[in-house]
CSV table of C-alpha atoms in Angstrom, one decimal:
chain,number,residue,atom,x,y,z
A,1,UNK,CA,-31.1,-35.6,20.1
A,2,UNK,CA,-32.2,-32.2,18.9
A,3,UNK,CA,-35.0,-32.1,16.4
A,4,UNK,CA,-33.9,-30.4,13.1
A,5,UNK,CA,-36.7,-28.2,11.8
A,6,UNK,CA,-37.9,-29.0,8.3
A,7,UNK,CA,-37.1,-26.4,5.6
A,8,UNK,CA,-40.0,-25.0,3.5
A,9,UNK,CA,-39.1,-27.3,0.6
A,10,UNK,CA,-39.2,-30.4,2.7
A,11,UNK,CA,-42.4,-29.3,4.4
A,12,UNK,CA,-44.0,-28.6,1.1
A,13,UNK,CA,-43.0,-32.1,-0.2
A,14,UNK,CA,-44.3,-33.7,3.0
A,15,UNK,CA,-47.6,-31.8,2.8
A,16,UNK,CA,-48.0,-32.8,-0.9
A,17,UNK,CA,-47.4,-36.4,-0.1
A,18,UNK,CA,-49.9,-36.4,2.8
A,19,UNK,CA,-52.5,-34.6,0.6
A,20,UNK,CA,-52.1,-37.2,-2.1
A,21,UNK,CA,-52.6,-40.0,0.3
A,22,UNK,CA,-55.3,-38.8,2.7
A,23,UNK,CA,-58.7,-38.1,1.4
A,24,UNK,CA,-61.7,-37.2,3.5
A,25,UNK,CA,-65.3,-37.8,2.7
A,26,UNK,CA,-65.5,-34.4,1.1
A,27,UNK,CA,-62.1,-34.5,-0.7
A,28,UNK,CA,-58.6,-33.6,0.3
A,29,UNK,CA,-57.7,-32.5,3.8
A,30,UNK,CA,-58.1,-28.8,4.6
A,31,UNK,CA,-54.9,-27.0,3.8
A,32,UNK,CA,-54.1,-29.3,0.9
A,33,UNK,CA,-54.6,-26.6,-1.7
A,34,UNK,CA,-52.8,-26.8,-5.0
A,35,UNK,CA,-52.9,-23.0,-5.4
A,36,UNK,CA,-49.4,-21.6,-4.8
A,37,UNK,CA,-50.9,-18.2,-4.1
A,38,UNK,CA,-53.2,-19.5,-1.3
A,39,UNK,CA,-52.7,-17.4,1.8
A,40,UNK,CA,-50.5,-14.8,0.0
A,41,UNK,CA,-51.1,-11.1,-0.7
A,42,UNK,CA,-52.3,-12.1,-4.2
A,43,UNK,CA,-49.8,-10.3,-6.3
A,44,UNK,CA,-48.6,-13.6,-7.7
A,45,UNK,CA,-51.8,-13.8,-9.8
A,46,UNK,CA,-51.1,-10.4,-11.5
A,47,UNK,CA,-49.4,-9.7,-14.8
A,48,UNK,CA,-45.7,-8.9,-14.5
A,49,UNK,CA,-46.1,-5.2,-15.2
A,50,UNK,CA,-48.6,-4.9,-12.4
A,51,UNK,CA,-46.4,-6.8,-10.0
A,52,UNK,CA,-43.5,-4.5,-10.8
A,53,UNK,CA,-45.7,-1.3,-10.3
A,54,UNK,CA,-47.0,-2.6,-7.0
A,55,UNK,CA,-43.5,-3.5,-5.7
A,56,UNK,CA,-42.2,-0.1,-6.8
A,57,UNK,CA,-45.1,1.7,-5.0
A,58,UNK,CA,-44.5,-0.3,-1.9
A,59,UNK,CA,-40.8,0.6,-1.9
A,60,UNK,CA,-41.5,4.2,-2.4
A,61,UNK,CA,-44.0,4.4,0.4
A,62,UNK,CA,-41.8,2.6,2.9
A,63,UNK,CA,-40.0,4.8,5.4
A,64,UNK,CA,-36.8,2.8,5.5
A,65,UNK,CA,-35.0,-0.2,4.1
A,66,UNK,CA,-31.7,-2.1,4.4
A,67,UNK,CA,-29.9,-2.8,1.1
A,68,UNK,CA,-27.0,-5.2,0.7
A,69,UNK,CA,-25.1,-6.7,-2.2
A,70,UNK,CA,-23.1,-5.5,-5.2
A,71,UNK,CA,-23.5,-2.8,-7.7
A,72,UNK,CA,-21.4,-2.6,-10.9
A,73,UNK,CA,-21.2,0.9,-12.4
A,74,UNK,CA,-18.8,2.2,-15.0
A,75,UNK,CA,-16.8,-1.0,-14.8
A,76,UNK,CA,-16.3,-0.7,-11.0
A,77,UNK,CA,-17.8,-3.0,-8.4
A,78,UNK,CA,-19.1,-1.6,-5.2
A,79,UNK,CA,-20.2,-3.8,-2.3
A,80,UNK,CA,-22.9,-2.1,-0.3
A,81,UNK,CA,-24.5,-2.6,3.1
A,82,UNK,CA,-26.7,0.5,3.7
A,83,UNK,CA,-29.7,1.5,5.8
A,84,UNK,CA,-31.7,4.2,4.1
A,85,UNK,CA,-34.6,6.5,4.9
A,86,UNK,CA,-35.9,9.9,3.7
A,87,UNK,CA,-33.6,11.9,6.0
A,88,UNK,CA,-30.4,10.2,5.0
A,89,UNK,CA,-28.6,6.9,5.4
A,90,UNK,CA,-25.6,5.1,6.9
A,91,UNK,CA,-23.6,2.0,6.1
A,92,UNK,CA,-20.5,0.7,4.5
A,93,UNK,CA,-19.1,0.6,0.9
A,94,UNK,CA,-16.2,-1.6,-0.3
A,95,UNK,CA,-14.5,-1.0,-3.6
A,96,UNK,CA,-11.3,-2.6,-4.9
A,97,UNK,CA,-10.8,-4.3,-1.5
A,98,UNK,CA,-10.9,-1.0,0.4
A,99,UNK,CA,-13.8,-0.2,2.7
A,100,UNK,CA,-15.2,3.1,4.0
A,101,UNK,CA,-18.3,4.2,5.8
A,102,UNK,CA,-20.9,6.7,4.7
A,103,UNK,CA,-23.3,8.7,6.8
A,104,UNK,CA,-25.7,11.4,5.6
A,105,UNK,CA,-27.9,13.4,7.8
A,106,UNK,CA,-30.0,15.8,5.8
A,107,UNK,CA,-27.6,17.5,3.3
A,108,UNK,CA,-24.4,16.8,5.3
A,109,UNK,CA,-22.5,13.8,4.1
A,110,UNK,CA,-19.6,12.2,6.1
A,111,UNK,CA,-17.1,9.7,4.9
A,112,UNK,CA,-15.3,7.5,7.5
A,113,UNK,CA,-12.3,5.4,6.5
A,114,UNK,CA,-8.9,4.2,7.8
A,115,UNK,CA,-5.5,5.2,6.7
A,116,UNK,CA,-5.4,2.6,4.0
A,117,UNK,CA,-8.2,4.3,2.2
A,118,UNK,CA,-6.7,7.8,2.4
A,119,UNK,CA,-3.3,6.4,1.3
A,120,UNK,CA,-5.0,5.6,-2.0
A,121,UNK,CA,-5.9,9.2,-2.4
A,122,UNK,CA,-3.8,11.6,-4.3
A,123,UNK,CA,-4.0,14.4,-1.8
A,124,UNK,CA,-1.0,16.4,-2.7
A,125,UNK,CA,-0.3,16.5,1.0
A,126,UNK,CA,2.4,14.9,3.1
A,127,UNK,CA,2.0,11.4,4.6
A,128,UNK,CA,0.6,12.8,7.8
A,129,UNK,CA,-2.7,13.5,6.0
A,130,UNK,CA,-3.8,9.9,6.1
A,131,UNK,CA,-3.0,9.6,9.8
A,132,UNK,CA,-5.0,12.7,10.6
A,133,UNK,CA,-8.1,11.4,8.7
A,134,UNK,CA,-7.8,7.8,10.0
A,135,UNK,CA,-11.0,6.7,11.6
A,136,UNK,CA,-12.6,10.2,11.5
A,137,UNK,CA,-15.9,11.3,10.1
A,138,UNK,CA,-14.7,13.6,7.3
A,139,UNK,CA,-17.2,16.2,6.1
A,140,UNK,CA,-17.7,16.0,2.4
A,141,UNK,CA,-18.3,19.5,0.8
A,142,UNK,CA,-21.4,19.6,-1.4
A,143,UNK,CA,-19.3,21.1,-4.2
A,144,UNK,CA,-16.8,18.2,-4.2
A,145,UNK,CA,-17.3,15.6,-6.9
A,146,UNK,CA,-17.1,12.9,-4.2
A,147,UNK,CA,-20.4,14.3,-2.8
A,148,UNK,CA,-22.4,13.6,-5.9
A,149,UNK,CA,-20.7,10.1,-6.3
A,150,UNK,CA,-21.2,8.9,-2.7
A,151,UNK,CA,-24.4,10.7,-1.6
A,152,UNK,CA,-26.3,8.6,-4.1
A,153,UNK,CA,-25.5,5.5,-2.0
A,154,UNK,CA,-27.2,7.2,1.0
A,155,UNK,CA,-30.3,8.4,-0.9
A,156,UNK,CA,-33.2,6.0,-0.7
A,157,UNK,CA,-35.3,7.5,-3.4
A,158,UNK,CA,-32.4,8.0,-5.9
A,159,UNK,CA,-30.9,4.6,-5.3
A,160,UNK,CA,-34.1,2.6,-5.5
A,161,UNK,CA,-35.3,4.6,-8.6
A,162,UNK,CA,-32.1,3.7,-10.4
A,163,UNK,CA,-32.1,0.1,-9.3
A,164,UNK,CA,-35.7,-1.2,-9.3
A,165,UNK,CA,-36.0,-1.3,-13.1
A,166,UNK,CA,-36.1,-4.3,-15.3
A,167,UNK,CA,-35.3,-4.0,-19.0
A,168,UNK,CA,-37.2,-5.5,-21.9
A,169,UNK,CA,-40.4,-7.5,-22.0
A,170,UNK,CA,-41.6,-8.4,-18.6
A,171,UNK,CA,-42.8,-11.8,-17.6
A,172,UNK,CA,-43.4,-13.9,-14.4
A,173,UNK,CA,-40.9,-16.7,-13.6
A,174,UNK,CA,-42.6,-18.8,-11.0
A,175,UNK,CA,-42.8,-18.9,-7.2
A,176,UNK,CA,-39.6,-18.8,-5.2
A,177,UNK,CA,-38.3,-18.0,-1.7
A,178,UNK,CA,-36.0,-15.4,-0.2
A,179,UNK,CA,-34.8,-15.9,3.3
A,180,UNK,CA,-37.9,-17.9,4.2
A,181,UNK,CA,-40.4,-15.5,2.6
A,182,UNK,CA,-42.4,-16.7,-0.4
A,183,UNK,CA,-41.9,-14.6,-3.5
A,184,UNK,CA,-43.0,-14.2,-7.1
A,185,UNK,CA,-40.2,-13.6,-9.6
A,186,UNK,CA,-40.5,-11.3,-12.6
A,187,UNK,CA,-38.0,-11.0,-15.3
A,188,UNK,CA,-37.0,-8.7,-18.1
A,189,UNK,CA,-36.3,-10.3,-21.5
A,190,UNK,CA,-36.3,-13.8,-19.9
A,191,UNK,CA,-33.7,-12.7,-17.3
A,192,UNK,CA,-31.2,-10.9,-19.5
A,193,UNK,CA,-32.9,-7.7,-18.5
A,194,UNK,CA,-32.8,-8.5,-14.8
A,195,UNK,CA,-34.9,-10.4,-12.3
A,196,UNK,CA,-36.8,-9.2,-9.3
A,197,UNK,CA,-38.3,-11.3,-6.4
A,198,UNK,CA,-41.3,-9.7,-4.8
A,199,UNK,CA,-42.7,-10.7,-1.5
A,200,UNK,CA,-46.0,-12.7,-1.5
A,201,UNK,CA,-46.4,-12.2,2.2
A,202,UNK,CA,-47.7,-8.9,3.6
A,203,UNK,CA,-46.7,-5.9,1.6
A,204,UNK,CA,-45.3,-6.7,-1.8
A,205,UNK,CA,-41.9,-5.3,-1.2
A,206,UNK,CA,-38.9,-6.1,-3.5
A,207,UNK,CA,-36.7,-8.6,-1.8
A,208,UNK,CA,-34.0,-9.6,-4.3
A,209,UNK,CA,-32.8,-8.0,-7.5
A,210,UNK,CA,-30.4,-9.3,-10.1
A,211,UNK,CA,-29.5,-6.4,-12.3
A,212,UNK,CA,-29.3,-6.7,-16.1
A,213,UNK,CA,-26.0,-7.4,-17.7
A,214,UNK,CA,-24.4,-8.8,-14.6
A,215,UNK,CA,-24.4,-5.3,-13.0
A,216,UNK,CA,-24.8,-6.7,-9.5
A,217,UNK,CA,-27.2,-8.5,-7.1
A,218,UNK,CA,-28.9,-6.9,-4.2
A,219,UNK,CA,-31.2,-8.0,-1.3
A,220,UNK,CA,-33.7,-5.7,0.5
A,221,UNK,CA,-34.8,-6.2,4.0
A,222,UNK,CA,-36.1,-4.3,7.1
A,223,UNK,CA,-38.7,-2.5,5.0
A,224,UNK,CA,-40.4,0.2,7.1
A,225,UNK,CA,-38.2,-0.3,10.1
A,226,UNK,CA,-37.0,3.1,11.3
A,227,UNK,CA,-33.5,3.6,12.7
A,228,UNK,CA,-31.6,6.5,14.2
A,229,UNK,CA,-29.1,8.7,12.4
A,230,UNK,CA,-26.7,10.2,14.9
A,231,UNK,CA,-24.5,13.2,14.3
A,232,UNK,CA,-20.9,12.4,15.0
A,233,UNK,CA,-19.1,13.9,18.0
A,234,UNK,CA,-17.0,17.0,17.2
A,235,UNK,CA,-14.0,15.1,18.5
A,236,UNK,CA,-14.6,12.5,15.8
A,237,UNK,CA,-15.2,14.9,13.0
A,238,UNK,CA,-12.8,16.6,10.5
A,239,UNK,CA,-13.8,19.4,8.3
A,240,UNK,CA,-11.3,19.0,5.4
A,241,UNK,CA,-12.2,22.1,3.5
A,242,UNK,CA,-13.6,22.7,0.0
A,243,UNK,CA,-12.3,19.5,-1.6
A,244,UNK,CA,-11.4,16.0,-0.5
A,245,UNK,CA,-8.4,14.1,-1.8
A,246,UNK,CA,-9.2,12.4,-5.1
A,247,UNK,CA,-9.0,8.6,-5.4
């Protein structure tokens, strides 16, 4: 029979039970602390506004991050899975059931999608256009409206600055857990202004965000873990010109 590892909640309950029952000559057993911030980075003891400022500072100073989840903007939902750093970013975006890839290296943005994506575009071209662009890295001209719309998904500073904001009166909302990491949760206007879980282990990075008004939920991971952005091969690249098909 294979032993099943105890989850943190079960371990905590077991430790609490043992601590309640076993008393040494000098008090409870070592490790039986009632302090939920024992062994943490200490931000859980701070006021909510200080926690938010420390998590924002940590995010800004990190060289890289992976961001995944949903963002609702202008009534449209985007599902994101992006890796970001100062020099650019890469990953996938899904909207209205259609997925496409984004890659930005410096100022050059590429969009990669299949024929289904391009078939949704009003290109003014014949049907062969979608086939020619299918699976290719299409260069997005900086003057194209698509550049401004999609490059923001690849810009770490712009994206985090727009997301890591809670609205209304800030408050703490207890200790929680995100993928096995202990967190302290802060809220804006008791949750209606959004909630943010901040790591209590190591650097106080943001780990999970619920945006105000149901505008999406995002998780953050791989903070500070660098990755490589590789220029597509010329055989895989299409320079469409001054303007992409509009969707």
